[in-house]
Structure formats: C-alpha cells, structure tokens
Tab-separated table of C-alpha atoms in Angstrom:
chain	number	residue	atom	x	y	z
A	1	UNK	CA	-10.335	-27.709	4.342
A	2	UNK	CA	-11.901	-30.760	5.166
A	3	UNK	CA	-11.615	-32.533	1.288
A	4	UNK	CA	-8.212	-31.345	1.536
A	5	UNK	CA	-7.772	-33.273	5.079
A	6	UNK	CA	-9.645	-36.075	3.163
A	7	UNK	CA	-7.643	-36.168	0.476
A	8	UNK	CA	-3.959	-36.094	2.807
A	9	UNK	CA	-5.465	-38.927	4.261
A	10	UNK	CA	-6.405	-40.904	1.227
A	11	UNK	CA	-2.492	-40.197	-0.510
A	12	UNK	CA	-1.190	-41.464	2.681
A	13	UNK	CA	-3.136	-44.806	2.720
A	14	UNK	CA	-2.749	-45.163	-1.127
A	15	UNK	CA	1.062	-44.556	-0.488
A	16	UNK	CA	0.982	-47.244	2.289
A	17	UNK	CA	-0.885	-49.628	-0.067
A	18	UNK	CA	1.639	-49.112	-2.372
A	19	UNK	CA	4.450	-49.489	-0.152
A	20	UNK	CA	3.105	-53.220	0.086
A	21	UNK	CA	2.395	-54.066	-3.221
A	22	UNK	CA	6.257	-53.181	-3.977
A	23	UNK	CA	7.346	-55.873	-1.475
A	24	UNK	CA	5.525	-58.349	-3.712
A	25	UNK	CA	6.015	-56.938	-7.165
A	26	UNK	CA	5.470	-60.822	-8.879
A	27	UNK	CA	1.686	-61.345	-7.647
A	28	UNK	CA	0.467	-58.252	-7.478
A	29	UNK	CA	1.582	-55.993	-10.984
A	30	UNK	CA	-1.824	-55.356	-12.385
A	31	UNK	CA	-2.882	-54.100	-8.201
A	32	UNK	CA	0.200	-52.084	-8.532
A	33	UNK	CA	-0.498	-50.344	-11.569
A	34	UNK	CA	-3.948	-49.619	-10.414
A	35	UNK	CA	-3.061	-48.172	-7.484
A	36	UNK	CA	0.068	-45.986	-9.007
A	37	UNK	CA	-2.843	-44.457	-11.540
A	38	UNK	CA	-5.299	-43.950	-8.497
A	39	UNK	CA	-2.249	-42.584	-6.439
A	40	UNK	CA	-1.684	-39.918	-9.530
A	41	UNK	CA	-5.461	-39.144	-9.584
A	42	UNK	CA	-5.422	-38.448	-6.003
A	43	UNK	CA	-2.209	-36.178	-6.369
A	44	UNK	CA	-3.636	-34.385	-9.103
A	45	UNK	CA	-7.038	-33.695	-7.552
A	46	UNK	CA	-4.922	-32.434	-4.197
A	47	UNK	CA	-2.942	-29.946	-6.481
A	48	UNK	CA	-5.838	-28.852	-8.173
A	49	UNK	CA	-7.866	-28.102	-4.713
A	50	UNK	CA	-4.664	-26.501	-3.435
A	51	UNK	CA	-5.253	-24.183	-6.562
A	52	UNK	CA	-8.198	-23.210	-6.646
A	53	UNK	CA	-7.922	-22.316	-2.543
A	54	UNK	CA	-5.168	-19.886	-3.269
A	55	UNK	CA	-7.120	-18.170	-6.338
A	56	UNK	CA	-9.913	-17.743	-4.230
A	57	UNK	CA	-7.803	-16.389	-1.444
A	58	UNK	CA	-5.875	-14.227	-3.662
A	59	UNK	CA	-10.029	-13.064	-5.428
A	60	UNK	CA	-10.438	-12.301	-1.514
A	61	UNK	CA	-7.663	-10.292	-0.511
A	62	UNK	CA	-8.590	-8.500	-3.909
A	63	UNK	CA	-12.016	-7.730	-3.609
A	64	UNK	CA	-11.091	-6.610	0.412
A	65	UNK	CA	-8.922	-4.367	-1.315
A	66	UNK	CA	-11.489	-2.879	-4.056
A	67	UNK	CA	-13.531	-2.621	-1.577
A	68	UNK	CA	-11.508	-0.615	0.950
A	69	UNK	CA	-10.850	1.713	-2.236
A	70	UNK	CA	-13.896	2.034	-2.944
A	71	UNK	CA	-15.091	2.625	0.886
A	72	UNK	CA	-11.904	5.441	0.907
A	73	UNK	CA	-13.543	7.419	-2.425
A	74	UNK	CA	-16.928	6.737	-1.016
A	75	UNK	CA	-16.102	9.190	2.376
A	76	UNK	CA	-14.019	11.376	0.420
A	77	UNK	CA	-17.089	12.596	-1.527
A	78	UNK	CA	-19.557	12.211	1.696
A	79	UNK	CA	-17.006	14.993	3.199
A	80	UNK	CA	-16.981	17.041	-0.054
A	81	UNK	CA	-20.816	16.586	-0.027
A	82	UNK	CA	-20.845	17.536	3.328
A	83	UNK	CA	-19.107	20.969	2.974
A	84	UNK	CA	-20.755	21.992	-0.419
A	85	UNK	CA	-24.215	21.671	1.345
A	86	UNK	CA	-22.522	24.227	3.905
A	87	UNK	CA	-21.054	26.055	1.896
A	88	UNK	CA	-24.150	26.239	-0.703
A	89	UNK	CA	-26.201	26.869	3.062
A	90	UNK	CA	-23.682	30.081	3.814
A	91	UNK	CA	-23.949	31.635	0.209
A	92	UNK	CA	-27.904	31.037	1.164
A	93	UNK	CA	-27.488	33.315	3.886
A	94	UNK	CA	-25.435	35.919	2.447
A	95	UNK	CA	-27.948	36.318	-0.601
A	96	UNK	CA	-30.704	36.405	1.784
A	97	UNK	CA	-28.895	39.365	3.814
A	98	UNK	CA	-28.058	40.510	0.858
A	99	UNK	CA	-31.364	40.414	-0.843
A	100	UNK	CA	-32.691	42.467	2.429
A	101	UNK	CA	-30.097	45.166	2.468
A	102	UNK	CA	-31.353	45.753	-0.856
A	103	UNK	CA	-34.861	45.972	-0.427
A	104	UNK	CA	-33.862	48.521	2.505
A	105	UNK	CA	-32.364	50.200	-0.073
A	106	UNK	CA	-35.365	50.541	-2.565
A	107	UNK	CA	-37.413	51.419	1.019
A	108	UNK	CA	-35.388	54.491	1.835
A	109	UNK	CA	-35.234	55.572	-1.941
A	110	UNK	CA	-38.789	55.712	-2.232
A	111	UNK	CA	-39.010	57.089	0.440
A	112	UNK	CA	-36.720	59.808	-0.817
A	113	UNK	CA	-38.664	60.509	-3.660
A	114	UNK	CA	-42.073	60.881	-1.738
C-alpha cells in the first residue's frame, strides 16, 4: 500500500511538472519528452502493482476457500472416525457377550455329559 501511495504521489508531481513544461513548449521540448516517458513509466509500474495486488487478493480469497473445504472434509471424516471407533467398540462388546454365552454353553454341555 505504501509504493502504491508512493507512486500516486510521484504521477501527481510528474503530472504537475508536466503541466509546466506545456506552458513553455519552445525551451523546454527535450524536458518535456523526458518527463512524458518517465510519466508513462510511472503509469505503467502503478498498473502493474495494481495487478499484481488483485492476483494476490484473488490467490487469497482462493486459498481461504481451499482451505475452508478442506477444513469441512477434514471434520466430516473426524465424525465418521468418531462413530466407527463406537461402533467397532459396540460390536466389541457384543462379541465379548457373545463369546461368554457361548462358553456357558460348552460349561453346561459338559456338564451334561459328565
């Protein structure tokens, strides 16, 4: 922001400068000329500063974006981590009950065949 204060500042005295070498075109043609070219250079530099600022605002917004997406995708699969680890922790418990009724099971059968 600042070179682009700087460089306002620099058209507008270059623009004044030129303002009074047109009131004495005669004496001062080659000053003139100079200062049309370094006027241009100026200008040119502005634009290009001006263009670069918005394509590196517009690589901002962009990345905020990508990385909102990605932040969105990243706590969808947190959740879905979240409730397979309770779901795999449930089907833990069932196989474990499971696992005991069955040994029961083999218990009592033996125990029928003593």
């Amino acid at each position: 922001e600042g070179e682009r204060d700087e460089s306002r500042a620099q058209v507008k005295d270059l623009e004044a400068r030129l303002e009074v070498s047109y009131a004495q075109p005669e004496q001062n043609q080659a000053r003139l000329r100079a200062l049309e070219m370094e006027l241009n250079l100026v200008r040119t530099r502005f634009t290009g500063e001006t263009v670069a600022k918005e394509a590196a605002q517009q690589a901002l917004k962009e990345a905020k974006q990508e990385q909102q997406r990605l932040q969105t995708q990243l706590d969808r699969a947190l959740a879905d981590a979240r409730r397979l680890r309770s779901t795999v922790a449930e089907q833990e418990e069932r196989l474990n009950f499971k696992q005991e009724q069955a040994l029961d099971l083999q218990v009592r059968l033996q125990e029928q065949r003593a």
